mmCIF file of C-alpha atoms and ligand atoms in Angstrom:
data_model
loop_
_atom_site.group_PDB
_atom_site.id
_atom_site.type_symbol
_atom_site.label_atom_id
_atom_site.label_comp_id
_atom_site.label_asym_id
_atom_site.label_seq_id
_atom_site.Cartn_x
_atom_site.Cartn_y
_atom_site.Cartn_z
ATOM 1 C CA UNK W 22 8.363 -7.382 -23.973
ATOM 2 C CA UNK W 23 10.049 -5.119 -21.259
ATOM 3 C CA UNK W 24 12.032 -2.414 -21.982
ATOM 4 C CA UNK W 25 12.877 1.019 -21.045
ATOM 5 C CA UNK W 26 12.739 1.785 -17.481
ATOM 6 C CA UNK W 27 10.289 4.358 -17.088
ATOM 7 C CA UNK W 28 10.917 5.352 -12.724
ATOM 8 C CA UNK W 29 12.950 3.702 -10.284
ATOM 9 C CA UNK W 30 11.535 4.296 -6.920
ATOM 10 C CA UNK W 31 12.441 3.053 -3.314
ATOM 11 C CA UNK W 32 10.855 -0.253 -4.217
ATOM 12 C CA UNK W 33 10.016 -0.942 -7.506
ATOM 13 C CA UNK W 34 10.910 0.188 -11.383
ATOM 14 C CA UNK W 35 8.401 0.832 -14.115
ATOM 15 C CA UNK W 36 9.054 -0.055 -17.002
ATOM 16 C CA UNK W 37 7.812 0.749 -20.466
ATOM 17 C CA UNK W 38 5.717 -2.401 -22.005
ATOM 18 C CA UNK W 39 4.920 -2.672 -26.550
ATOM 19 C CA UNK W 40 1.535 -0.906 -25.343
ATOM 20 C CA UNK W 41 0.977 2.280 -24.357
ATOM 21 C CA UNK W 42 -1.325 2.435 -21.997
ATOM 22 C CA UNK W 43 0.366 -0.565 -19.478
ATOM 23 C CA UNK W 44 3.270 -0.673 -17.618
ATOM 24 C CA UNK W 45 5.592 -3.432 -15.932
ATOM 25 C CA UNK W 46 5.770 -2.789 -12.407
ATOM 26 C CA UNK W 47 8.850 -4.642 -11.042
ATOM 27 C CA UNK W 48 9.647 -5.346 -7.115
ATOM 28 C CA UNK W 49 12.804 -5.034 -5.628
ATOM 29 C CA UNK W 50 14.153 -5.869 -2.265
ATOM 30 C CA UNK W 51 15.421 -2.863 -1.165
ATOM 31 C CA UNK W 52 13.751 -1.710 1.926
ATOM 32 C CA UNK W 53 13.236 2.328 3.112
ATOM 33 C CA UNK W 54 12.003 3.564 6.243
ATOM 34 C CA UNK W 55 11.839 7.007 7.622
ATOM 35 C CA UNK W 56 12.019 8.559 4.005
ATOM 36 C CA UNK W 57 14.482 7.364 3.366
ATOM 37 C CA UNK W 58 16.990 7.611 6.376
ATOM 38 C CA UNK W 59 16.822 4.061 6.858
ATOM 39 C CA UNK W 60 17.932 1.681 3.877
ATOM 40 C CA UNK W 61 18.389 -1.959 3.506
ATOM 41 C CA UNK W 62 17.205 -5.101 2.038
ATOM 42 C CA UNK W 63 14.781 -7.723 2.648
ATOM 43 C CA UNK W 64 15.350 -11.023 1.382
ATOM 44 C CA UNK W 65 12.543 -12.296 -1.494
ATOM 45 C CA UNK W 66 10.395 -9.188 -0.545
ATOM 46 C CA UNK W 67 10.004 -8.028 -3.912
ATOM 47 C CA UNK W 68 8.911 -11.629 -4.943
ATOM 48 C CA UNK W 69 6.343 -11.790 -1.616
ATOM 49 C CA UNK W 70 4.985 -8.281 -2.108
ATOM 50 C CA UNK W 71 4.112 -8.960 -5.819
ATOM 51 C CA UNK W 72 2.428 -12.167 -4.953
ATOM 52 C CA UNK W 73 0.657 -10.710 -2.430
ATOM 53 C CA UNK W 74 -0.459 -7.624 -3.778
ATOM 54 C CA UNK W 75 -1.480 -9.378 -6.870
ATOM 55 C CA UNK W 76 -3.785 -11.116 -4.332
ATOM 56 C CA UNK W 77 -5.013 -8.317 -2.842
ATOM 57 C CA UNK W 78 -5.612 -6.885 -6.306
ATOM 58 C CA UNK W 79 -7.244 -9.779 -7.318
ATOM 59 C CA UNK W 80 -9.655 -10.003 -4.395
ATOM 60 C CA UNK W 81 -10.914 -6.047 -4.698
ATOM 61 C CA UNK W 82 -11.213 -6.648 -8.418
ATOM 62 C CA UNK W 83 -13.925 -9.923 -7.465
ATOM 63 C CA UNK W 84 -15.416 -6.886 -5.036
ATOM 64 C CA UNK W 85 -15.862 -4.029 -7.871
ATOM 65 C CA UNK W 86 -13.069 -2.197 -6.642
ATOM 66 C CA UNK W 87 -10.950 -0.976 -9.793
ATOM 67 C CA UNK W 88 -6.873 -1.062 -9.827
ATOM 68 C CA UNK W 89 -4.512 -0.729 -12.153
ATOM 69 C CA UNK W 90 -3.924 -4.322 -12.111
ATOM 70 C CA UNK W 91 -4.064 -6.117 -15.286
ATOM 71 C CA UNK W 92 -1.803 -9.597 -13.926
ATOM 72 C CA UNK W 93 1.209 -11.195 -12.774
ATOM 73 C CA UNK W 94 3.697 -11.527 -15.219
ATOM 74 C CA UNK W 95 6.556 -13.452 -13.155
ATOM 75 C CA UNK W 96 7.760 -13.081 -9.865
ATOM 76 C CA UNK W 97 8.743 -10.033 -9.435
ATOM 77 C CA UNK W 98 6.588 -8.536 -12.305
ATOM 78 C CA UNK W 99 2.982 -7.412 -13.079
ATOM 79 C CA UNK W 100 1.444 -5.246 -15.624
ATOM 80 C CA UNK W 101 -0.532 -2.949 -14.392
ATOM 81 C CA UNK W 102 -2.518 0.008 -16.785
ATOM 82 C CA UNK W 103 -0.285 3.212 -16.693
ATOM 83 C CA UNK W 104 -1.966 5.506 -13.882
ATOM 84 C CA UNK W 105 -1.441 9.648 -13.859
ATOM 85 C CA UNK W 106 -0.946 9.348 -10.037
ATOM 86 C CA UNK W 107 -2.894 11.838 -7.520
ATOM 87 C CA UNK W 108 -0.465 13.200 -5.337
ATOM 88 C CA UNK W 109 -2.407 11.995 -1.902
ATOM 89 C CA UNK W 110 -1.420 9.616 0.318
ATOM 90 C CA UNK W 111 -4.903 7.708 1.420
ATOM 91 C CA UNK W 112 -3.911 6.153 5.199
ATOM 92 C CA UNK W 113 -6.558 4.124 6.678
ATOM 93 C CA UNK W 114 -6.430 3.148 10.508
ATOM 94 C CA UNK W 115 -8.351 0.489 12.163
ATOM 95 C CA UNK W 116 -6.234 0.446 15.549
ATOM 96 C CA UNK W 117 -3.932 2.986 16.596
ATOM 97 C CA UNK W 118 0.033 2.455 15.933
ATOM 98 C CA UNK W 119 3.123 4.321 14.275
ATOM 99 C CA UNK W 120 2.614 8.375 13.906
ATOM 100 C CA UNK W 121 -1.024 8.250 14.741
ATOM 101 C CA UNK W 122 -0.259 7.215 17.967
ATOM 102 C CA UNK W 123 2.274 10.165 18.273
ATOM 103 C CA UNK W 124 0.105 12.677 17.207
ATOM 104 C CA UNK W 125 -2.565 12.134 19.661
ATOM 105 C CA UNK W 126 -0.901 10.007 22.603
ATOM 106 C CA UNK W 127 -3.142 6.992 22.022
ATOM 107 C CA UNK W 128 -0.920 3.785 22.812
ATOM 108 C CA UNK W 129 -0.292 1.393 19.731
ATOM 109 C CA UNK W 130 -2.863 -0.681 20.046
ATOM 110 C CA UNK W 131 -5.781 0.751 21.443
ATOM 111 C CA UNK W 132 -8.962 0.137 18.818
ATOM 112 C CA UNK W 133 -10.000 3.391 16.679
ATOM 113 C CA UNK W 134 -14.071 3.397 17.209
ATOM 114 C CA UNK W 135 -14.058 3.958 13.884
ATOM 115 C CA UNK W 136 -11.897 3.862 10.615
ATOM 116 C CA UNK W 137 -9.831 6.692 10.863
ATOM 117 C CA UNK W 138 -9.201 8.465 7.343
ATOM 118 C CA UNK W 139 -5.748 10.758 6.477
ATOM 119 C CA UNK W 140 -4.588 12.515 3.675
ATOM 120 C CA UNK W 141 -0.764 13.002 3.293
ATOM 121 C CA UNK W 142 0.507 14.939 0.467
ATOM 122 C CA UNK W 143 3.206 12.667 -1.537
ATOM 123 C CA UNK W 144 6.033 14.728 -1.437
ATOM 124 C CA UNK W 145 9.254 13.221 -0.147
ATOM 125 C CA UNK W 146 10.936 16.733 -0.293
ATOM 126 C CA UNK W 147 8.428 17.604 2.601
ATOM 127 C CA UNK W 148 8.526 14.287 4.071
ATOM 128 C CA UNK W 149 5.070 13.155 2.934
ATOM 129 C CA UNK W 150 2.986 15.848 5.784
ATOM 130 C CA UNK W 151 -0.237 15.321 6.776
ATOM 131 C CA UNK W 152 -2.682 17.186 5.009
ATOM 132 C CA UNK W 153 -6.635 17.990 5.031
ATOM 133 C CA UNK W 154 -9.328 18.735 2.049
ATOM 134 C CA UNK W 155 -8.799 22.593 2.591
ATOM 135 C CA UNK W 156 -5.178 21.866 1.502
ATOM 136 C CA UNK W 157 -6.489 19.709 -0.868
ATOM 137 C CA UNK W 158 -8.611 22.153 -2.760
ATOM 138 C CA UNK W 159 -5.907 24.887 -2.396
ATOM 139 C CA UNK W 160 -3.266 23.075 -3.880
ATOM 140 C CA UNK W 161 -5.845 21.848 -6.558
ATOM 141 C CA UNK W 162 -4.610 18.139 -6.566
ATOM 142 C CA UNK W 163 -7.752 16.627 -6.365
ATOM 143 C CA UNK W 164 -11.545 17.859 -7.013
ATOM 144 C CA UNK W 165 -13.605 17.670 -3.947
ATOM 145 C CA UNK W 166 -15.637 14.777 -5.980
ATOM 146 C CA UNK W 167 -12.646 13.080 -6.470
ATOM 147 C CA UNK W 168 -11.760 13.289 -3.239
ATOM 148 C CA UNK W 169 -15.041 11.954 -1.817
ATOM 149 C CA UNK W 170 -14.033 9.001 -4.771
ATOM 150 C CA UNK W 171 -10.938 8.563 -2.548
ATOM 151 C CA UNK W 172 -12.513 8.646 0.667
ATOM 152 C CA UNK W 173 -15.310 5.976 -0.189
ATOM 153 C CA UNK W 174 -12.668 3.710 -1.967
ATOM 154 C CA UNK W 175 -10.666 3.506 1.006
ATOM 155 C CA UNK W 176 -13.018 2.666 3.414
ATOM 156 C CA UNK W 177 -14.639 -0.195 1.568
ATOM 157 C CA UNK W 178 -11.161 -1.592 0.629
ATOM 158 C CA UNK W 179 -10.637 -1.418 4.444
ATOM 159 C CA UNK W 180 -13.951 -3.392 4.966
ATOM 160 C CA UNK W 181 -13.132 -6.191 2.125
ATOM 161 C CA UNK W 182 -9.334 -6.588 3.279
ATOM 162 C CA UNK W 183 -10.040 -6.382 6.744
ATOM 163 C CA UNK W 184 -12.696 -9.123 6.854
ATOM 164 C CA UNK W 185 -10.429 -11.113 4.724
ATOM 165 C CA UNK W 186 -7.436 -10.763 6.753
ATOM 166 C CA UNK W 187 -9.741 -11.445 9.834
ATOM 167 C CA UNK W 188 -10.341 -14.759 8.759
ATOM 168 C CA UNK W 189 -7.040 -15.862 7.882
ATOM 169 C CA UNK W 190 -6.308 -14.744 11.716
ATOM 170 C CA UNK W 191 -4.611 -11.226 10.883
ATOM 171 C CA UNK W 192 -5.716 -7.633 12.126
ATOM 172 C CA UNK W 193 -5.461 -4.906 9.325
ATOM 173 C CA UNK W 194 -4.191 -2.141 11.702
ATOM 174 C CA UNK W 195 -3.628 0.402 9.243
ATOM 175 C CA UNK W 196 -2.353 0.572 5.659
ATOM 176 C CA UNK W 197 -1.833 3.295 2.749
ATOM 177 C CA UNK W 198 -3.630 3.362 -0.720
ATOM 178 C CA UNK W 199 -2.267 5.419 -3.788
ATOM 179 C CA UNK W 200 -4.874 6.509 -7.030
ATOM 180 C CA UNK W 201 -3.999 7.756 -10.493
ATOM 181 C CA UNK W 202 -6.148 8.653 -13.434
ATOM 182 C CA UNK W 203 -6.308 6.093 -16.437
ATOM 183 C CA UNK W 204 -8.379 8.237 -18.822
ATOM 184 C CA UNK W 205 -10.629 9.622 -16.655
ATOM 185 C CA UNK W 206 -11.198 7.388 -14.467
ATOM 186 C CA UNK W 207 -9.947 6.685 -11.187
ATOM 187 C CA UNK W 208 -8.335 3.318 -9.851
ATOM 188 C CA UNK W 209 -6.623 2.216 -6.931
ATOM 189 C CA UNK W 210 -2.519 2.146 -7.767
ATOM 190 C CA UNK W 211 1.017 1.432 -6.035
ATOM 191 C CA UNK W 212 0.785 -1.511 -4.458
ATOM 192 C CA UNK W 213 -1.073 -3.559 -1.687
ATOM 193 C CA UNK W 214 1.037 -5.353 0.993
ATOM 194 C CA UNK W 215 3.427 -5.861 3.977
ATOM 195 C CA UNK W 216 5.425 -2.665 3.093
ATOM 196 C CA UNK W 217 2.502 -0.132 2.955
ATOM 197 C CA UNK W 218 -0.129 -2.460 5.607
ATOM 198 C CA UNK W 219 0.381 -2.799 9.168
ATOM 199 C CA UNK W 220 -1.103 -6.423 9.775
ATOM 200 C CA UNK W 221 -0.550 -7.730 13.433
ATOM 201 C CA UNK W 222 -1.584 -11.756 14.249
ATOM 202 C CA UNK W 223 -5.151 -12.022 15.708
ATOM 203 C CA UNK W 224 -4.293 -13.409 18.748
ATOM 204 C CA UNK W 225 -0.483 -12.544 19.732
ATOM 205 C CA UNK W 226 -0.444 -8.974 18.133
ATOM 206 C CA UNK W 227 2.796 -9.974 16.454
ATOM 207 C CA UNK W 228 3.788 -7.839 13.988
ATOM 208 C CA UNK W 229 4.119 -9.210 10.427
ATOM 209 C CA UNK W 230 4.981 -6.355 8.321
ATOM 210 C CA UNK W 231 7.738 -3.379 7.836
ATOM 211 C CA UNK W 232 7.851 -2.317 11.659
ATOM 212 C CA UNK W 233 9.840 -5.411 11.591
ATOM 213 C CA UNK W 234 12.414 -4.066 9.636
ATOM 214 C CA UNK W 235 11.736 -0.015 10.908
ATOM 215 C CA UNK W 236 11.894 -0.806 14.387
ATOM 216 C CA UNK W 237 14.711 -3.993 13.582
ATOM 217 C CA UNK W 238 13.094 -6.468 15.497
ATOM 218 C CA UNK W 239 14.366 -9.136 13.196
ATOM 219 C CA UNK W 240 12.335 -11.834 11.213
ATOM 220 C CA UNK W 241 11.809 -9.438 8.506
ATOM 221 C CA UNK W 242 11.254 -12.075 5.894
ATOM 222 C CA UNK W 243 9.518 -14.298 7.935
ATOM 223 C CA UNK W 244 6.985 -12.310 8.596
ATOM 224 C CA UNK W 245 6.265 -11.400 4.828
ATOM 225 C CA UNK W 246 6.079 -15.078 4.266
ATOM 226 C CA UNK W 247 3.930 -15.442 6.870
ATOM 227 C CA UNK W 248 1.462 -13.047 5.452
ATOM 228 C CA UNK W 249 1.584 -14.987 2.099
ATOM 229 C CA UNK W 250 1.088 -18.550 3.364
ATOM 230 C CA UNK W 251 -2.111 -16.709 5.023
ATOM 231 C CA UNK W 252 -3.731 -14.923 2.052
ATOM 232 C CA UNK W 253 -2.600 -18.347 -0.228
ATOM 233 C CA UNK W 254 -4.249 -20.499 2.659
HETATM 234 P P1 TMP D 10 2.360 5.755 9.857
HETATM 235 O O1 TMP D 10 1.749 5.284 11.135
HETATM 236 O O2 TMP D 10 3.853 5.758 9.869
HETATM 237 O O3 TMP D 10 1.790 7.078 9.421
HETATM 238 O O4 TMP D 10 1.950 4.697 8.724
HETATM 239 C C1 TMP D 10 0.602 4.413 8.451
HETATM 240 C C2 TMP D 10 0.506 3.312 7.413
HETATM 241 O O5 TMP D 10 1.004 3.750 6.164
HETATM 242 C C3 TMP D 10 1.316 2.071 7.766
HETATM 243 O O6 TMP D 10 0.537 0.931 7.426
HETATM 244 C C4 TMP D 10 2.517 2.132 6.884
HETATM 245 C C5 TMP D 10 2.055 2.923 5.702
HETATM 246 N N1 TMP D 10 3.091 3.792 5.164
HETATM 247 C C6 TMP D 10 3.518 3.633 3.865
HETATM 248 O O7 TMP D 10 3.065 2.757 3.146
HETATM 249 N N2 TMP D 10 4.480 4.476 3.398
HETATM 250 C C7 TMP D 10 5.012 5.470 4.140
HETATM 251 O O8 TMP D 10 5.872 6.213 3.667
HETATM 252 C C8 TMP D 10 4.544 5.628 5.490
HETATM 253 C C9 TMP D 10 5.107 6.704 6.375
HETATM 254 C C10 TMP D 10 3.589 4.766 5.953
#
């Protein structure tokens, strides 16, 4: 059923599927940090990070939030409906860590008193900056409706995962959500797991996600398995 590859990104291909409105989203190993300056691979991640964001997708889907996920189609594969994608990066932060702790001196670690919301604009060229709705509107990548769309989204994803992940004894520090337009209507894209999340154990903070493999404190794949066995319980 698979056919011609549509994108190869740092991560995952797309490939073209018999219908036209779905695509085969398959995940690779190969790792990225820092835009790119950092490359390398992580054993089974593309298998663990399809698993689990299948379960992630599954679980907003039983919540009313809409994705472009249609199912798993193997291990590395799902189809997913084919998404015009809004050129925003969505970060939601429930504890401070990585750049947000740069930008305003808070150590990683220290609990946000509430969500914090960003905007990046997805543009490796210009290394992804940080952006706000009056760049938004001027660059005229989303409507200000849309945007509040985004905004609302994000924030009750961050309440269903983070109450899941709470009771499979993992914080949800922070993570990153991509949207695209399937005619007319918005739903959540990309992909849900240990690559775009930040997800630290409830009670020793240990990090089980990327940092692992941006900040090469080993156990890369360990930690990705880790946060499987969790979700699958
Ligand atoms: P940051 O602290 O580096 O800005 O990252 C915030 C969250 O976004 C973190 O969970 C990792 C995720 N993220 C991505 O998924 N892709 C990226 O390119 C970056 C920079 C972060």
């Amino acid at each position: 059923m698979t056919n011609r590859l549509l994108y190869e990104g740092k991560a995952k291909k797309v490939f073209e599927t018999d219908h036209p409105y779905e695509v085969l989203v398959y995940f690779k190993d190969d790792a990225t940090a820092f835009n790119g300056v950092k490359k390398g691979q992580i054993h089974s991640k593309g298998i663990l990070n399809n698993a689990i964001s299948s379960l992630f997708f599954e679980l907003l889907d039983s919540r009313g939030v809409k994705s472009h996920f249609v199912k798993k189609i193997d291990e590395r594969s799902m189809l997913v409906k084919k998404l015009k994608i809004i050129q925003i990066e969505v970060v939601v932060r429930n504890i401070a860590a990585g750049s947000l702790s740069q930008r305003i001196g808070w150590p990683e670690g220290k609990i946000l008193p509430k969500p914090v919301l960003e905007f990046y604009l997805k543009d490796d060229a210009l290394g992804d900056p940080l952006i706000n709705d009056y760049h938004i509107a001027a660059l005229g990548i989303a409507t200000p409706q849309q945007l509040e769309h985004l905004a609302d989204q994000s924030l009750k994803i961050n309440a269903i995962l983070s109450e899941h992940l709470l009771a499979r004894k993992v914080k949800l520090v922070d993570f990153k959500l991509e949207f695209g337009m399937s005619d007319q209507e918005i739903l959540l894209g990309d992909e849900i797991s240990p690559d775009t999340c930040r997800f630290w154990d409830a009670e020793t903070n240990q990090k089980l996600d990327k940092d692992r493999f941006r900040r090469d404190l080993g156990d890369v794949e360990e930690a990705y398995q880790e946060i499987y066995n969790r979700l699958k319980g």
